[in-house]
PDB file of C-alpha atoms in Angstrom:
ATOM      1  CA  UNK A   1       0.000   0.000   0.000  1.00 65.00           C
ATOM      2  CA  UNK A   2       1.437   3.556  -1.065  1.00 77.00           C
ATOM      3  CA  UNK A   3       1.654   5.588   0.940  1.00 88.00           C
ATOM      4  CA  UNK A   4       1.888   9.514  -0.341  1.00 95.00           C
ATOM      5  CA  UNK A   5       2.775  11.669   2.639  1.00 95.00           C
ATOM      6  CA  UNK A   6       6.215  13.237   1.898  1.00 95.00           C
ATOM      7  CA  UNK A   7       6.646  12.213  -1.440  1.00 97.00           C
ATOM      8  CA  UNK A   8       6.821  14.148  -4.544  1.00 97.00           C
ATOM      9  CA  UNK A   9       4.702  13.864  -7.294  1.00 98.00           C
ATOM     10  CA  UNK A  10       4.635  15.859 -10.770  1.00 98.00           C
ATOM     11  CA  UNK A  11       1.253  15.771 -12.184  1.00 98.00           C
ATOM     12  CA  UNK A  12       1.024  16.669 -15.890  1.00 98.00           C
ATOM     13  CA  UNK A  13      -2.251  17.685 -17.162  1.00 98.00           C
ATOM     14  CA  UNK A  14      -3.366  19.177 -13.885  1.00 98.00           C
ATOM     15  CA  UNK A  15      -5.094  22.227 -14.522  1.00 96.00           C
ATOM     16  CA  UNK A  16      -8.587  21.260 -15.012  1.00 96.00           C
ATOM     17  CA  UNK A  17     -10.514  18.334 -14.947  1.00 96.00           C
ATOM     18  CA  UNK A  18      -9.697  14.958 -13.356  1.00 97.00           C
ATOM     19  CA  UNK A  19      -6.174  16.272 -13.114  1.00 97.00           C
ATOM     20  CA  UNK A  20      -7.609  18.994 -11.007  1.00 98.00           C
ATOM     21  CA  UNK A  21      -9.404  16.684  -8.601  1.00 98.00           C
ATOM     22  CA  UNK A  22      -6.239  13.941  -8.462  1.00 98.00           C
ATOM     23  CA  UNK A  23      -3.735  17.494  -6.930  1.00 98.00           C
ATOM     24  CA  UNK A  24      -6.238  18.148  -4.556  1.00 98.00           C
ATOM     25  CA  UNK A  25      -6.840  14.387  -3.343  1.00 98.00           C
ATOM     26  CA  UNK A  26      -3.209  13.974  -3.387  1.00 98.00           C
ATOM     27  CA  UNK A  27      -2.542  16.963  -1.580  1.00 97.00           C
ATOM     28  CA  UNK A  28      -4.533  16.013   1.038  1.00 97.00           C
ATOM     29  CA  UNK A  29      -3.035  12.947   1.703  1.00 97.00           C
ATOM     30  CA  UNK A  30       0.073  14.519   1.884  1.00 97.00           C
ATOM     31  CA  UNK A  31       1.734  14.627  -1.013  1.00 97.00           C
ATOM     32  CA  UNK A  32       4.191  17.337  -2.349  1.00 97.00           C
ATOM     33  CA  UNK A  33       2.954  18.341  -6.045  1.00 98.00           C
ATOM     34  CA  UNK A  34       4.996  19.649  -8.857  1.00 98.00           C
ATOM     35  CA  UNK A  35       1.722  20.713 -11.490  1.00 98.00           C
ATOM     36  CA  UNK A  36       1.943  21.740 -14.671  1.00 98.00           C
ATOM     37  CA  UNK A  37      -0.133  22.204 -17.760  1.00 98.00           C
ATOM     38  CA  UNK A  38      -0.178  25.141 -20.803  1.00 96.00           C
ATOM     39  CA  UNK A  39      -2.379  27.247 -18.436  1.00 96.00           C
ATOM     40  CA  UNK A  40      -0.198  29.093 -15.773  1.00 96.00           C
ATOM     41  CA  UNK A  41      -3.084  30.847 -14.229  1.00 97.00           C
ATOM     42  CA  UNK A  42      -5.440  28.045 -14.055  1.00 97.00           C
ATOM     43  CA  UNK A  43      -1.791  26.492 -11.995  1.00 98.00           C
ATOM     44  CA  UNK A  44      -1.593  29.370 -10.089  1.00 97.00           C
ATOM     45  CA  UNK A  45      -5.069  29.037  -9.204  1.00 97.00           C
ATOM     46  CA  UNK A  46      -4.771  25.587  -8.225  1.00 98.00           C
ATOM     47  CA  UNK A  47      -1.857  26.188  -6.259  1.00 97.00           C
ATOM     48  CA  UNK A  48      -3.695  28.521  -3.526  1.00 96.00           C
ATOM     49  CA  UNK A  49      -6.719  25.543  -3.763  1.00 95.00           C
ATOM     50  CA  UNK A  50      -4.454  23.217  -2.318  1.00 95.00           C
ATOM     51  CA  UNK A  51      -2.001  25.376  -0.153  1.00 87.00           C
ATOM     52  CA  UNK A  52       0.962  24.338  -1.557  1.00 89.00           C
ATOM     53  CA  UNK A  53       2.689  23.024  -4.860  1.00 96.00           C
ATOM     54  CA  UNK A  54       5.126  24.184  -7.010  1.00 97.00           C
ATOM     55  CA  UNK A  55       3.976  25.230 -10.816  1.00 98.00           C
ATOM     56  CA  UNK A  56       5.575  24.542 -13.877  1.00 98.00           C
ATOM     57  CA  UNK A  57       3.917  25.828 -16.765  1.00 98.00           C
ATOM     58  CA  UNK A  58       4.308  24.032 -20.542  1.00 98.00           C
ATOM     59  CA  UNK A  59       3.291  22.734 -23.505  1.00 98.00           C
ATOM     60  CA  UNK A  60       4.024  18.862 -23.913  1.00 98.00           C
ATOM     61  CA  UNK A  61       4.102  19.270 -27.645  1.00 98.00           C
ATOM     62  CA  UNK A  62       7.277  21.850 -27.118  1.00 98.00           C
ATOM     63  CA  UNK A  63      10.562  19.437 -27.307  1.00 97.00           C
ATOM     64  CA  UNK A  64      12.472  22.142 -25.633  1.00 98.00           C
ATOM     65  CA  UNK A  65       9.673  23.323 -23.296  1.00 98.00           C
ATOM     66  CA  UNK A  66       9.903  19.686 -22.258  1.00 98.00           C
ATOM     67  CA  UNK A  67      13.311  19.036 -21.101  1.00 98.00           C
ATOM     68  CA  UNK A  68      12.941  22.579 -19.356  1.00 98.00           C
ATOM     69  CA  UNK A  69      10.014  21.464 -17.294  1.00 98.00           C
ATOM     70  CA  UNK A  70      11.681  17.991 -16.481  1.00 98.00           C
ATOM     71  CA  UNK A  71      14.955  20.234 -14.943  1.00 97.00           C
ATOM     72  CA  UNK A  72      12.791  22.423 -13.118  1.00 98.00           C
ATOM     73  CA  UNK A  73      10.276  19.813 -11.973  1.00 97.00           C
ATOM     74  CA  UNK A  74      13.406  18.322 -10.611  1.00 96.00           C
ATOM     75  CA  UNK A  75      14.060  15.390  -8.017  1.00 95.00           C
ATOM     76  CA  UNK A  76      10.705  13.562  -8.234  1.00 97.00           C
ATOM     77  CA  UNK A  77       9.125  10.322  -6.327  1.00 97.00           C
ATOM     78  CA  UNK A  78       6.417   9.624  -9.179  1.00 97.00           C
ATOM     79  CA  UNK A  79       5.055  10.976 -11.569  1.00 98.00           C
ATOM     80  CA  UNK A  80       1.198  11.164 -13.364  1.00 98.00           C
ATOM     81  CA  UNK A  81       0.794  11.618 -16.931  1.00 98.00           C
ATOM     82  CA  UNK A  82      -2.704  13.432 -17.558  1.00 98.00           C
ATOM     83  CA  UNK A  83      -2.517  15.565 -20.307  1.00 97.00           C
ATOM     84  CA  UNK A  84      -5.266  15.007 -22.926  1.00 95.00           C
ATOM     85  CA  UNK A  85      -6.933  16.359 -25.604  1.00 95.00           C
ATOM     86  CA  UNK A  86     -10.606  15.498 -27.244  1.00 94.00           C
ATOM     87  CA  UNK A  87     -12.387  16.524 -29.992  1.00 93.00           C
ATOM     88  CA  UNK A  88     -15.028  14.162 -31.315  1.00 94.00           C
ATOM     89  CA  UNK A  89     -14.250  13.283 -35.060  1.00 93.00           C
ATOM     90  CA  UNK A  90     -15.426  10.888 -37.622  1.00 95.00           C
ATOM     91  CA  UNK A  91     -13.343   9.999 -40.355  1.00 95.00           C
ATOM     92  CA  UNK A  92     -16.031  11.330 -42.901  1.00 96.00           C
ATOM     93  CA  UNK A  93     -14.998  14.876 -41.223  1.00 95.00           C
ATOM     94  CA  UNK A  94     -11.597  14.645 -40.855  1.00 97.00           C
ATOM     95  CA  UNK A  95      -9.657  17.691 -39.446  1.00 96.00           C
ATOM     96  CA  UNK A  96      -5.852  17.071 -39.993  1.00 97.00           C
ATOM     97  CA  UNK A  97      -4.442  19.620 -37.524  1.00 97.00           C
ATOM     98  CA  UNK A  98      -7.225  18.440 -34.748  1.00 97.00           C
ATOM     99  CA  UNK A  99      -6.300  14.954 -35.106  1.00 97.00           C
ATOM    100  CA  UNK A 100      -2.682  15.772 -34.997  1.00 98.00           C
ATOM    101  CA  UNK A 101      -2.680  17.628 -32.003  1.00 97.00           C
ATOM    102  CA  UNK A 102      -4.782  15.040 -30.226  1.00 97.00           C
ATOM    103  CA  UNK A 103      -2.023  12.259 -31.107  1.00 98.00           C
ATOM    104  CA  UNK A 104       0.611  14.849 -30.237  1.00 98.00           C
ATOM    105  CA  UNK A 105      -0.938  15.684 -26.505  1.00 98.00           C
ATOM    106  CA  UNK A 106      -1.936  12.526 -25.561  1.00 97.00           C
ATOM    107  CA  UNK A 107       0.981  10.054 -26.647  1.00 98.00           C
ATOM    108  CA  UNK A 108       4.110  12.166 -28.384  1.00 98.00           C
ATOM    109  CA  UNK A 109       3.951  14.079 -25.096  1.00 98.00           C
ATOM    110  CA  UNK A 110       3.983  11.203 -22.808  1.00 98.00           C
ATOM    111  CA  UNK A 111       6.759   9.815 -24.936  1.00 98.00           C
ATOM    112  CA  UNK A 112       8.750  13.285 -24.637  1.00 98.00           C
ATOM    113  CA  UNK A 113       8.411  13.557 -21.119  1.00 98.00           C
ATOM    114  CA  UNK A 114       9.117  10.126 -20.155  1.00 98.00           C
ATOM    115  CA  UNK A 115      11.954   9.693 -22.454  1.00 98.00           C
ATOM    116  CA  UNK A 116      13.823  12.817 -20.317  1.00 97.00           C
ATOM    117  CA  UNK A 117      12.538  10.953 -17.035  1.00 97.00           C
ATOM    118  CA  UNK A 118      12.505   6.732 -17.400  1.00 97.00           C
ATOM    119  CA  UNK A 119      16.166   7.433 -17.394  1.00 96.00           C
ATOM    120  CA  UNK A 120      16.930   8.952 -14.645  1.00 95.00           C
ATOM    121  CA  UNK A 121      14.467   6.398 -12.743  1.00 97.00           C
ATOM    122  CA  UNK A 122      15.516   3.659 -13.686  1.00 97.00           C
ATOM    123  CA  UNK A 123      19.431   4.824 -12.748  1.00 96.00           C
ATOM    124  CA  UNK A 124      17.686   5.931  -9.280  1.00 96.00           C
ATOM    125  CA  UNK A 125      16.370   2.495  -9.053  1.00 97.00           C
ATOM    126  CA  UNK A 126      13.329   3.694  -7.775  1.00 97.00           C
ATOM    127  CA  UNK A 127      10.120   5.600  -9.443  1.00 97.00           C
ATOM    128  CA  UNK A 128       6.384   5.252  -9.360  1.00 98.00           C
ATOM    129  CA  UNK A 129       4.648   6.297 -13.055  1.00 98.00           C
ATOM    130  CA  UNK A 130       1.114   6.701 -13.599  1.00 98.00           C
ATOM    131  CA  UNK A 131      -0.167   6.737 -17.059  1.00 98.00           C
ATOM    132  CA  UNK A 132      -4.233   7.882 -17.599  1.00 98.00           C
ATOM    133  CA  UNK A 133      -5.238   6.528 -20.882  1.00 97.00           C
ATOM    134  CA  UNK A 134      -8.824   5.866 -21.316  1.00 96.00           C
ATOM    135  CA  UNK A 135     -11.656   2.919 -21.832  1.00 95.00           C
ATOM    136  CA  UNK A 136     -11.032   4.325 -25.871  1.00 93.00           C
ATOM    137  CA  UNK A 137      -7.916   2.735 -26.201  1.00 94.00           C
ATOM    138  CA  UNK A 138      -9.299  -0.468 -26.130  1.00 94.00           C
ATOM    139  CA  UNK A 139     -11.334  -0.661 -29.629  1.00 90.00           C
ATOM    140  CA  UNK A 140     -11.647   1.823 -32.564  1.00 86.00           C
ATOM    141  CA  UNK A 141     -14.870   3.584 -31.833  1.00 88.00           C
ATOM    142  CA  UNK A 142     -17.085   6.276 -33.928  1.00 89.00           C
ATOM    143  CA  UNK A 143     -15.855   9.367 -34.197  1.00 88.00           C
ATOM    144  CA  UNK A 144     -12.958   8.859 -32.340  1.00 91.00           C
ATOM    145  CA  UNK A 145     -10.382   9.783 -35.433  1.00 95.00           C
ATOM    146  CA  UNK A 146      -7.306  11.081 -33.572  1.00 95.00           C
ATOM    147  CA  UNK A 147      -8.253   9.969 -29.969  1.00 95.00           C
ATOM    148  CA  UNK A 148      -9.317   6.601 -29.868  1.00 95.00           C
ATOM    149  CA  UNK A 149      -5.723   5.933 -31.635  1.00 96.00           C
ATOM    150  CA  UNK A 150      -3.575   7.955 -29.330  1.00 97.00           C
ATOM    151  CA  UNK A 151      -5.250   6.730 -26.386  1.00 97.00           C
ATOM    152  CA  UNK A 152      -4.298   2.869 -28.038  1.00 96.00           C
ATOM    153  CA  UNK A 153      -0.898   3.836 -28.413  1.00 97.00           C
ATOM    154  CA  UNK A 154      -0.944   4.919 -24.842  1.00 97.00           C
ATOM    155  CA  UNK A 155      -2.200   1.476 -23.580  1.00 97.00           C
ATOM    156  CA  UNK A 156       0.471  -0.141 -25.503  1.00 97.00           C
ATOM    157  CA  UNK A 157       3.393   1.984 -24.170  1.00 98.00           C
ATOM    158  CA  UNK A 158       2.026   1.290 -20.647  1.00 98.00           C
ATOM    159  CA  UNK A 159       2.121  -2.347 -21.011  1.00 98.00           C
ATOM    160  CA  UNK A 160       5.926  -2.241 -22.794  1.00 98.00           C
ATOM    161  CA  UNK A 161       7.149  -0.189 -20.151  1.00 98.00           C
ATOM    162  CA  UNK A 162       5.688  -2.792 -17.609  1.00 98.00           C
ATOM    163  CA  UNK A 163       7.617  -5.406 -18.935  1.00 98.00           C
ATOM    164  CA  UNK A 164      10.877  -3.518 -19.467  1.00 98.00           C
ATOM    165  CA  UNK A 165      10.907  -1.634 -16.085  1.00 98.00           C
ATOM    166  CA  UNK A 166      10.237  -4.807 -14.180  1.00 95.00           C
ATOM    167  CA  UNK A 167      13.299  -5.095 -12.311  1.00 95.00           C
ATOM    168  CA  UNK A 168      14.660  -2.043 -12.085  1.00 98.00           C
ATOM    169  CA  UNK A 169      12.437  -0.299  -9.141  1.00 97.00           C
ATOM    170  CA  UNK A 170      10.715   1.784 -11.398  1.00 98.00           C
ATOM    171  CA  UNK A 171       6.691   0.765 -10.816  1.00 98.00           C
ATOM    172  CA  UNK A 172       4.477   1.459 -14.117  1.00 98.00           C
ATOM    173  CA  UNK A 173       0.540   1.547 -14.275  1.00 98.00           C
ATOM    174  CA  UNK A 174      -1.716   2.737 -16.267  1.00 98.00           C
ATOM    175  CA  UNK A 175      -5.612   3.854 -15.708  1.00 98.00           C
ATOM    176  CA  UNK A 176      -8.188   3.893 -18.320  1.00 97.00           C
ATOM    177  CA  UNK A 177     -11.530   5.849 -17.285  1.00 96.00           C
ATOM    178  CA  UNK A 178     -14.220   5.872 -18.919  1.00 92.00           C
ATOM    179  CA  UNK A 179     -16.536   9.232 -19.885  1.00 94.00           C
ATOM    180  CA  UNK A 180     -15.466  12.137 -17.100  1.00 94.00           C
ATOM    181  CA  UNK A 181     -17.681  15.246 -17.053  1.00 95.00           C
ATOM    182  CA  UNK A 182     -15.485  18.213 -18.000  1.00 92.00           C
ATOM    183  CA  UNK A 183     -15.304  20.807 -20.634  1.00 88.00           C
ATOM    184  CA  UNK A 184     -13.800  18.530 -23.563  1.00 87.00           C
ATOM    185  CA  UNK A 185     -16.910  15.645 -22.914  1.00 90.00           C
ATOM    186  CA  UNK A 186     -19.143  18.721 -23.075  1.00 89.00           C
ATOM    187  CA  UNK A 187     -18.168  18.271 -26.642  1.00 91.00           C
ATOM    188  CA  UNK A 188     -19.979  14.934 -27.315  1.00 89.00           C
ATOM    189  CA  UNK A 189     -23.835  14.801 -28.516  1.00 84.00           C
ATOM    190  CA  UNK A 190     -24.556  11.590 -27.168  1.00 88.00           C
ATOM    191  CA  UNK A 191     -26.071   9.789 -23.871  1.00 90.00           C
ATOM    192  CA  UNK A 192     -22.392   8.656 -22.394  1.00 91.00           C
ATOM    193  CA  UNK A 193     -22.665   5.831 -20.190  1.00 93.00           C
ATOM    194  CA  UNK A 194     -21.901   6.109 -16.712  1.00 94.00           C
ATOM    195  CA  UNK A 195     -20.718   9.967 -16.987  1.00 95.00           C
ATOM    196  CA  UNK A 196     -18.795  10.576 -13.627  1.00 96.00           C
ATOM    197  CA  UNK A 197     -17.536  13.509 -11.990  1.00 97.00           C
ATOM    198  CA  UNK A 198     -13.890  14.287 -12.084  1.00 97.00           C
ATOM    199  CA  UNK A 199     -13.740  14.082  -8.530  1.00 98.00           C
ATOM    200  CA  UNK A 200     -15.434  10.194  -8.538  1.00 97.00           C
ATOM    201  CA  UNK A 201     -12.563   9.352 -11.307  1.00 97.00           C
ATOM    202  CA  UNK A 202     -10.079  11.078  -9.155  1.00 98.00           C
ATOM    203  CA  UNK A 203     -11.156   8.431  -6.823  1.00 98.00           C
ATOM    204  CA  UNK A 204     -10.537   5.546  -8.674  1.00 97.00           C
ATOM    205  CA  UNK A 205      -7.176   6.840  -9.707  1.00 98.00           C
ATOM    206  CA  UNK A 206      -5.943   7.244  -6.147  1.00 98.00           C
ATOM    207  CA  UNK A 207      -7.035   4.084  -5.379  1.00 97.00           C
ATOM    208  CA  UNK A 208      -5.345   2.109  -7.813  1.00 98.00           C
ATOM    209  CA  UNK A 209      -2.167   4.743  -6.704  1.00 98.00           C
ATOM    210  CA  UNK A 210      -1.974   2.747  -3.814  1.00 97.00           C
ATOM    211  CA  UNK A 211      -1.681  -0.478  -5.335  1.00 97.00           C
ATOM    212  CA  UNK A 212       1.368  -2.069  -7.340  1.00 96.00           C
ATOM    213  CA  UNK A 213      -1.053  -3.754 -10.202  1.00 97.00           C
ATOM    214  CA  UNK A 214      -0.886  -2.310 -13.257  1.00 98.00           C
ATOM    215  CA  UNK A 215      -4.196  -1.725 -15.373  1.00 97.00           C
ATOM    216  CA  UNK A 216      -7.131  -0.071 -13.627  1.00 98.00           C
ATOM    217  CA  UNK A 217     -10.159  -0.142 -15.873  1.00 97.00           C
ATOM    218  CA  UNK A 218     -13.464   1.944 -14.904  1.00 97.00           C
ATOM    219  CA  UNK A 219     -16.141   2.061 -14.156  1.00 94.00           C
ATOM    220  CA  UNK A 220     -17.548  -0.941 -13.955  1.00 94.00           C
ATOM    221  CA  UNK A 221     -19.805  -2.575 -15.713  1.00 94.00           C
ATOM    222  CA  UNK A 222     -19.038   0.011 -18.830  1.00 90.00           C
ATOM    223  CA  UNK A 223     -15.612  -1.032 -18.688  1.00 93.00           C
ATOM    224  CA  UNK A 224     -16.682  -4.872 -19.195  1.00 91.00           C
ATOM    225  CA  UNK A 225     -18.568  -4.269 -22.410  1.00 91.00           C
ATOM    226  CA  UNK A 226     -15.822  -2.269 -23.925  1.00 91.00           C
ATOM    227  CA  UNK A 227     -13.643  -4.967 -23.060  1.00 91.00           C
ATOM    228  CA  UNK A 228     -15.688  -7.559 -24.289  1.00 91.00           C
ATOM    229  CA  UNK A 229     -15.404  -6.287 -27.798  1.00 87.00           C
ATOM    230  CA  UNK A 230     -12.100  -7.200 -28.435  1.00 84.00           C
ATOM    231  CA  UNK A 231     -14.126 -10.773 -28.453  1.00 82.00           C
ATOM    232  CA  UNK A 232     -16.749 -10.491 -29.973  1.00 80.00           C
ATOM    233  CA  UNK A 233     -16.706 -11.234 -34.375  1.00 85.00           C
ATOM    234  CA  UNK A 234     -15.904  -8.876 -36.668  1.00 84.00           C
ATOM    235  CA  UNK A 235     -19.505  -9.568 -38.687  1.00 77.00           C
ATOM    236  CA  UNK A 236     -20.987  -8.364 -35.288  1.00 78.00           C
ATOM    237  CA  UNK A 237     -19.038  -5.183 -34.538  1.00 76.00           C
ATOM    238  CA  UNK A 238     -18.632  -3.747 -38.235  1.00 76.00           C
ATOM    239  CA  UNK A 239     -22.000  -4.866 -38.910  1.00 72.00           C
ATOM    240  CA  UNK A 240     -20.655  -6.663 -42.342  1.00 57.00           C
ATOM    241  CA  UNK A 241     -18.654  -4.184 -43.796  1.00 53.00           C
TER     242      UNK A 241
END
C-alpha cells in the first residue's frame, strides 16, 4: 500500500478536470505536487486551492519546453501523466491539424516527457509512473479519429514499459476511465454511459495509486462491455462491412 505523505509527485495535465481533482486528493493525503499544464493561471489558481505546490507551466508538444520542465520539476518520487486532448471526429470529417494535435498531446507528449525521465528512474532504481489513458484505447470507436488511436498507443506503451521496467524499481501503471464530465466531454452529442464527476474518477485513480497492479479499468460494468469487444466477431461489430 502507497503511501503519499512526503513524497513528490509531478502531475502533468493538472489544470482542469480529473487532473484537477487527483492534486487536490493527493494533496490532502500529503503529497508534495509539482503541477503543470499550458495554463499558468489556471496552476496558479490551483496552487492557492491546495495550499501548496510548485507550478511549472508548458506545452508537452514543445521538445524544448519539455526538457525545461523535467529540470525544473526536478528530483521527483512519481510521476502522473494526464494531459489530454478530445475533440469528437469521424473519419467522414476529418480535421488534420485536430487529429494531430490530439495524437501529439496525448501520446508524443507522454513519450517526450518520459523519455527525459525513465532514465533517470531507472538509474535511481526507484520511481512510481502513472499513465491515464482511457476505456477508448481499447477498440476503434465512432468518431474517435485522432483519440481513440492515441489513447491505443498509450495502452500499448504502458504495457511495454511494464515489462521492461520490471526489475529495475521503477513501478508502471496505467488507468483507463471511462466518460469524465469536464469541458472537452461537453463536446460529445450523445447519452455517455456512466458519466462521472472528475472528482469520482479522481477516486478511482488514487485508489489504484496505492496499489502495485498495473491496469485499472473503470467504471464498472461500462468497462466490461468495452472490453468484451475485443471478443466479440468482426460480422458483429462492423456490422458486415
Amino acid at each position: 500500500m502507497t503511501d503519499f505523505a512526503g513524497k513528490t509527485y509531478w502531475l502533468i495535465g493538472a489544470s482542469e478536470g480529473l487532473g484537477r481533482a487527483l492534486a487536490k486528493d493527493l494533496s490532502a493525503e500529503g503529497a508534495n505536487l509539482v503541477i503543470s499544464a499550458r495554463s499558468e493561471d489556471r496552476l496558479q489558481s490551483l496552487r492557492d486551492e491546495v495550499g501548496d505546490a510548485r507550478v511549472v507551466a508548458f506545452d508537452v508538444t514543445d521538445p524544448a519546453a519539455v526538457q525545461q520542465a523535467v529540470h525544473a520539476a526536478g528530483d521527483v518520487d512519481g510521476i502522473i501523466y494526464n494531459a489530454g486532448a478530445y475533440d469528437p471526429m469521424r473519419a467522414t470529417e476529418w480535421e488534420s491539424q485536430s487529429a494531430l494535435t490530439m495524437c501529439e498531446v496525448n501520446f508524443m507528449g507522454a513519450m517526450r516527457v518520459l523519455g527525459e525521465v525513465v532514465p533517470n528512474l531507472v538509474r535511481k532504481g526507484q520511481g512510481d509512473i502513472t499513465l491515464v489513458g482511457s476505456l477508448a484505447g481499447y477498440s476503434g470507436l465512432p468518431a474517435s479519429i485522432g483519440y481513440g488511436a492515441s489513447k491505443a498507443a498509450m495502452v500499448s506503451l504502458a504495457e511495454t514499459m511494464r515489462h521492461d521496467l520490471r526489475d529495475t524499481g521503477v513501478l508502471v501503471r496505467l488507468v483507463n476511465p471511462g466518460f469524465i464530465k469536464t469541458r472537452l466531454t461537453q463536446k460529445n452529442e450523445f447519452k455517455m454511459p456512466q458519466l462521472m464527476t472528475p472528482e469520482v474518477a479522481a477516486k478511482h485513480v488514487l485508489k489504484a495509486m496505492r496499489r502495485s497492479r498495473f491496469r485499472t479499468d473503470f467504471p464498472a460494468p461500462f468497462s466490461w462491455f468495452i472490453c468484451s469487444l475485443a471478443f466479440l466477431p468482426d460480422l458483429l461489430v462492423y456490422r458486415g462491412r
